[in-house]
Amino acid sequence: MADKLKSFSEAVIDYVISLTHLYGLVHRDKVVEIFNRQNKEKTDITVMKNIMDNPPEELAENFVEFYGDYFVHETIMEFDDFTAQLKQRRGKPLYVPPREELLKYKEDTYFEVTDHYKALQRYITKNIFDGDKNAAKLLTEEVQAICQFGFSVQGISDVFNSGGVNFKNVSQANEVMQLVRELANNTRIWENNGHTPNEIFEKYEKPYLQPLPDKPFKLDGTDVFDFKTKKKIGRNDPCPCGSGKKYKKCCLSK
């Protein structure tokens, strides 16, 4: 019985660590929800409170700290970035991979090796390091880290400079940067709750973008649409500015 309880406790801890590494920060209620969704044996908030009140050493060893009801990666705490990080995630759902993939994140250095990562590594191996796969792997991993933890052109430039990379010409530099941009847009990041920038755009932003009309815009106020209902506003409809007046007696003339 004791071994079974220990095994269950270890499984819960594995989820706490894996989810903290994947998201950067995660509310204890979400740990309970995801664990119960993927496991037959269930946990509850009492178990989470006990973990926070009596944290096992394994959490600190895996860079997991606490802030209120959240499990937080020590990097966020170290830079006093909790509030800013939490704000960046607002309105974004959690990316929850299958159990087997999720638990790979218990290793703090784990990341999903995508086709975009492989494409960059192949290009660097062939065109930058003349077939030296090890050198290309090390450089690609550094680029991946920049994409994952704060992408910037300067950061990427520093990686290539410190790696002693000299591009043959502008064309090659542009080809590399295009591959880097594709990698960055398909890298899972904390600020997106584990989603990639492309996933957030395709699933949660693109559906709300309105296509440009085939005809030129009219500037006479007759083709105005309400962003909430996505319907054209009629002259006698309530004005979308919220004044309470009819559109024709309010903003139509403006």
CSV table of C-alpha atoms in Angstrom, one decimal:
chain,number,residue,atom,x,y,z
A,1,MET,CA,0.0,0.0,0.0
A,2,ALA,CA,2.8,2.3,0.9
A,3,ASP,CA,4.5,1.7,-2.4
A,4,LYS,CA,1.3,2.5,-4.3
A,5,LEU,CA,0.9,5.7,-2.4
A,6,LYS,CA,4.5,6.6,-3.1
A,7,SER,CA,4.0,5.9,-6.8
A,8,PHE,CA,0.9,8.0,-6.9
A,9,SER,CA,2.6,10.9,-5.2
A,10,GLU,CA,5.5,10.6,-7.6
A,11,ALA,CA,3.1,10.7,-10.5
A,12,VAL,CA,1.5,13.9,-9.2
A,13,ILE,CA,4.9,15.5,-8.7
A,14,ASP,CA,5.9,14.6,-12.2
A,15,TYR,CA,2.9,16.5,-13.5
A,16,VAL,CA,3.7,19.5,-11.4
A,17,ILE,CA,7.2,19.7,-12.7
A,18,SER,CA,6.3,18.9,-16.3
A,19,LEU,CA,3.5,21.5,-16.5
A,20,THR,CA,5.7,24.1,-14.8
A,21,HIS,CA,8.4,23.5,-17.4
A,22,LEU,CA,5.9,23.6,-20.3
A,23,TYR,CA,4.0,26.8,-19.2
A,24,GLY,CA,6.5,28.6,-17.0
A,25,LEU,CA,3.7,29.0,-14.4
A,26,VAL,CA,0.5,27.0,-13.7
A,27,HIS,CA,-2.3,27.3,-11.2
A,28,ARG,CA,-2.6,24.3,-8.9
A,29,ASP,CA,-6.3,23.8,-10.0
A,30,LYS,CA,-5.1,23.3,-13.6
A,31,VAL,CA,-2.6,20.7,-12.4
A,32,VAL,CA,-5.5,18.8,-10.8
A,33,GLU,CA,-7.7,19.1,-13.9
A,34,ILE,CA,-5.0,17.9,-16.4
A,35,PHE,CA,-3.8,15.1,-14.1
A,36,ASN,CA,-7.3,13.8,-13.6
A,37,ARG,CA,-8.1,14.0,-17.3
A,38,GLN,CA,-5.1,11.8,-18.2
A,39,ASN,CA,-5.0,9.4,-15.3
A,40,LYS,CA,-7.4,6.8,-13.8
A,41,GLU,CA,-6.4,7.5,-10.2
A,42,LYS,CA,-7.5,11.0,-9.3
A,43,THR,CA,-5.9,13.8,-7.3
A,44,ASP,CA,-7.5,16.8,-5.7
A,45,ILE,CA,-6.8,20.3,-4.3
A,46,THR,CA,-5.9,18.9,-0.9
A,47,VAL,CA,-2.9,17.0,-2.5
A,48,MET,CA,-1.8,20.3,-4.2
A,49,LYS,CA,-2.0,22.2,-0.9
A,50,ASN,CA,0.0,19.6,0.9
A,51,ILE,CA,2.7,19.7,-1.9
A,52,MET,CA,2.9,23.5,-1.5
A,53,ASP,CA,2.9,23.3,2.3
A,54,ASN,CA,5.5,20.5,2.4
A,55,PRO,CA,7.4,20.8,-0.9
A,56,PRO,CA,9.6,17.8,-1.8
A,57,GLU,CA,13.2,18.5,-2.6
A,58,GLU,CA,12.5,17.3,-6.2
A,59,LEU,CA,10.6,20.5,-6.9
A,60,ALA,CA,13.5,22.8,-6.1
A,61,GLU,CA,15.9,20.4,-7.9
A,62,ASN,CA,13.7,20.9,-11.0
A,63,PHE,CA,13.5,24.7,-10.7
A,64,VAL,CA,9.8,24.8,-9.4
A,65,GLU,CA,8.9,27.5,-6.9
A,66,PHE,CA,5.6,28.9,-5.6
A,67,TYR,CA,3.7,32.2,-5.9
A,68,GLY,CA,0.3,32.2,-4.3
A,69,ASP,CA,-1.7,29.3,-5.8
A,70,TYR,CA,0.8,28.9,-8.7
A,71,PHE,CA,3.7,26.7,-9.4
A,72,VAL,CA,6.3,28.9,-11.1
A,73,HIS,CA,9.6,28.2,-12.8
A,74,GLU,CA,12.5,29.8,-10.8
A,75,THR,CA,13.6,31.9,-13.9
A,76,ILE,CA,10.3,33.9,-13.7
A,77,MET,CA,10.8,34.4,-9.9
A,78,GLU,CA,14.4,35.3,-10.3
A,79,PHE,CA,13.6,38.1,-12.7
A,80,ASP,CA,10.5,39.2,-10.7
A,81,ASP,CA,8.4,38.6,-13.9
A,82,PHE,CA,5.4,36.8,-12.5
A,83,THR,CA,2.8,39.6,-13.0
A,84,ALA,CA,4.0,40.4,-16.5
A,85,GLN,CA,4.0,36.7,-17.5
A,86,LEU,CA,0.5,36.2,-16.1
A,87,LYS,CA,-0.8,39.2,-18.0
A,88,GLN,CA,0.7,38.0,-21.3
A,89,ARG,CA,-1.3,34.7,-21.0
A,90,ARG,CA,-4.6,36.3,-20.4
A,91,GLY,CA,-7.3,34.9,-22.7
A,92,LYS,CA,-5.0,32.2,-24.1
A,93,PRO,CA,-6.0,28.6,-23.5
A,94,LEU,CA,-3.5,26.0,-22.4
A,95,TYR,CA,-1.9,23.7,-24.8
A,96,VAL,CA,-2.2,20.2,-23.3
A,97,PRO,CA,-0.2,17.5,-25.1
A,98,PRO,CA,-0.9,13.8,-24.7
A,99,ARG,CA,0.4,12.2,-21.4
A,100,GLU,CA,3.5,10.7,-23.0
A,101,GLU,CA,4.6,13.9,-24.6
A,102,LEU,CA,3.7,16.0,-21.6
A,103,LEU,CA,5.9,14.1,-19.2
A,104,LYS,CA,8.9,14.6,-21.4
A,105,TYR,CA,8.8,18.2,-20.2
A,106,LYS,CA,9.9,17.0,-16.8
A,107,GLU,CA,13.4,17.3,-18.3
A,108,ASP,CA,14.0,21.1,-18.1
A,109,THR,CA,15.9,21.2,-21.3
A,110,TYR,CA,13.3,19.3,-23.4
A,111,PHE,CA,11.7,20.9,-26.4
A,112,GLU,CA,9.6,19.6,-29.3
A,113,VAL,CA,11.9,19.0,-32.2
A,114,THR,CA,9.8,20.3,-35.1
A,115,ASP,CA,10.3,20.0,-38.9
A,116,HIS,CA,11.3,23.7,-38.8
A,117,TYR,CA,14.0,22.9,-36.3
A,118,LYS,CA,15.3,20.0,-38.5
A,119,ALA,CA,15.2,22.3,-41.6
A,120,LEU,CA,17.4,24.9,-39.9
A,121,GLN,CA,19.8,22.3,-38.6
A,122,ARG,CA,20.1,20.7,-42.1
A,123,TYR,CA,20.8,24.0,-43.7
A,124,ILE,CA,23.4,25.0,-41.1
A,125,THR,CA,25.1,21.6,-41.3
A,126,LYS,CA,25.4,21.8,-45.1
A,127,ASN,CA,26.0,25.4,-45.8
A,128,ILE,CA,27.6,26.9,-42.7
A,129,PHE,CA,29.6,24.0,-41.1
A,130,ASP,CA,30.5,22.0,-44.2
A,131,GLY,CA,28.8,18.8,-42.9
A,132,ASP,CA,29.9,19.1,-39.2
A,133,LYS,CA,26.7,17.8,-37.6
A,134,ASN,CA,27.8,18.3,-34.0
A,135,ALA,CA,28.6,22.0,-34.5
A,136,ALA,CA,25.3,22.5,-36.4
A,137,LYS,CA,23.4,20.8,-33.6
A,138,LEU,CA,24.9,23.0,-30.9
A,139,LEU,CA,24.2,26.2,-32.8
A,140,THR,CA,20.6,25.2,-33.7
A,141,GLU,CA,20.0,24.4,-30.0
A,142,GLU,CA,21.1,27.9,-29.1
A,143,VAL,CA,18.8,29.4,-31.7
A,144,GLN,CA,16.0,27.3,-30.4
A,145,ALA,CA,16.6,28.6,-26.9
A,146,ILE,CA,16.4,32.2,-28.1
A,147,CYS,CA,13.1,31.4,-29.9
A,148,GLN,CA,11.7,29.8,-26.8
A,149,PHE,CA,12.7,32.3,-24.1
A,150,GLY,CA,12.6,35.7,-25.7
A,151,PHE,CA,13.1,36.0,-29.4
A,152,SER,CA,14.9,39.0,-30.8
A,153,VAL,CA,16.9,39.6,-33.9
A,154,GLN,CA,19.8,40.9,-31.8
A,155,GLY,CA,19.8,37.7,-29.7
A,156,ILE,CA,19.9,35.5,-32.9
A,157,SER,CA,22.7,37.7,-34.3
A,158,ASP,CA,24.7,37.3,-31.1
A,159,VAL,CA,24.3,33.5,-31.3
A,160,PHE,CA,25.7,33.4,-34.8
A,161,ASN,CA,28.5,35.9,-34.0
A,162,SER,CA,29.6,33.9,-30.9
A,163,GLY,CA,29.5,30.8,-33.0
A,164,GLY,CA,32.0,32.3,-35.4
A,165,VAL,CA,29.5,32.2,-38.3
A,166,ASN,CA,30.4,34.3,-41.4
A,167,PHE,CA,27.7,34.2,-44.0
A,168,LYS,CA,29.0,33.9,-47.6
A,169,ASN,CA,26.6,36.7,-48.9
A,170,VAL,CA,23.4,38.6,-48.1
A,171,SER,CA,21.4,35.9,-49.8
A,172,GLN,CA,22.6,33.2,-47.5
A,173,ALA,CA,22.0,35.4,-44.4
A,174,ASN,CA,18.4,36.0,-45.6
A,175,GLU,CA,17.9,32.3,-46.2
A,176,VAL,CA,19.0,31.5,-42.6
A,177,MET,CA,16.9,34.3,-41.1
A,178,GLN,CA,13.8,33.0,-42.9
A,179,LEU,CA,14.4,29.5,-41.5
A,180,VAL,CA,14.9,31.1,-38.0
A,181,ARG,CA,11.6,33.1,-38.3
A,182,GLU,CA,9.8,29.9,-39.3
A,183,LEU,CA,11.3,28.1,-36.3
A,184,ALA,CA,10.3,31.0,-33.9
A,185,ASN,CA,6.7,31.0,-35.2
A,186,ASN,CA,6.5,27.2,-34.5
A,187,THR,CA,8.2,27.1,-31.1
A,188,ARG,CA,6.1,26.5,-28.0
A,189,ILE,CA,6.5,29.4,-25.6
A,190,TRP,CA,5.5,30.2,-22.0
A,191,GLU,CA,3.7,33.4,-22.9
A,192,ASN,CA,1.3,31.5,-25.1
A,193,ASN,CA,0.6,28.8,-22.5
A,194,GLY,CA,2.6,26.3,-24.5
A,195,HIS,CA,1.1,27.2,-27.9
A,196,THR,CA,3.3,28.3,-30.8
A,197,PRO,CA,2.8,31.8,-32.2
A,198,ASN,CA,1.3,30.2,-35.4
A,199,GLU,CA,-1.2,28.2,-33.4
A,200,ILE,CA,-2.4,31.2,-31.5
A,201,PHE,CA,-2.8,33.1,-34.8
A,202,GLU,CA,-4.5,30.3,-36.7
A,203,LYS,CA,-6.8,29.1,-33.9
A,204,TYR,CA,-7.6,32.2,-31.8
A,205,GLU,CA,-6.8,35.3,-33.8
A,206,LYS,CA,-7.2,34.6,-37.5
A,207,PRO,CA,-11.0,33.7,-37.2
A,208,TYR,CA,-11.6,37.3,-35.9
A,209,LEU,CA,-9.8,39.0,-38.7
A,210,GLN,CA,-12.1,40.4,-41.4
A,211,PRO,CA,-11.0,40.0,-45.0
A,212,LEU,CA,-10.6,43.2,-47.0
A,213,PRO,CA,-13.6,43.9,-49.3
A,214,ASP,CA,-13.3,43.4,-53.1
A,215,LYS,CA,-14.5,46.9,-53.7
A,216,PRO,CA,-12.8,50.1,-52.4
A,217,PHE,CA,-13.9,51.4,-49.0
A,218,LYS,CA,-16.7,53.9,-48.9
A,219,LEU,CA,-16.0,56.8,-46.6
A,220,ASP,CA,-19.6,58.0,-46.3
A,221,GLY,CA,-20.5,55.8,-43.3
A,222,THR,CA,-22.8,53.5,-45.1
A,223,ASP,CA,-20.6,50.4,-44.8
A,224,VAL,CA,-19.9,50.2,-41.1
A,225,PHE,CA,-19.8,46.8,-39.3
A,226,ASP,CA,-20.2,46.0,-35.6
A,227,PHE,CA,-17.1,44.0,-34.6
A,228,LYS,CA,-19.0,42.1,-31.9
A,229,THR,CA,-21.9,40.9,-34.2
A,230,LYS,CA,-20.0,41.1,-37.5
A,231,LYS,CA,-23.1,42.6,-39.0
A,232,LYS,CA,-23.5,45.7,-41.0
A,233,ILE,CA,-24.9,48.6,-39.0
A,234,GLY,CA,-28.1,50.1,-40.3
A,235,ARG,CA,-29.1,53.8,-40.2
A,236,ASN,CA,-31.7,53.1,-37.5
A,237,ASP,CA,-29.6,50.7,-35.4
A,238,PRO,CA,-28.1,51.7,-32.1
A,239,CYS,CA,-24.8,53.5,-32.6
A,240,PRO,CA,-21.8,51.3,-31.9
A,241,CYS,CA,-20.1,54.0,-30.0
A,242,GLY,CA,-22.5,53.3,-27.1
A,243,SER,CA,-24.2,56.7,-26.9
A,244,GLY,CA,-27.7,55.1,-27.0
A,245,LYS,CA,-28.7,57.2,-30.0
A,246,LYS,CA,-29.5,55.8,-33.4
A,247,TYR,CA,-26.6,55.5,-35.8
A,248,LYS,CA,-28.0,58.1,-38.2
A,249,LYS,CA,-28.3,60.7,-35.5
A,250,CYS,CA,-24.9,60.0,-34.0
A,251,CYS,CA,-21.7,58.8,-35.7
A,252,LEU,CA,-23.0,58.4,-39.3
A,253,SER,CA,-22.3,62.0,-40.1
A,254,LYS,CA,-18.8,61.7,-38.6
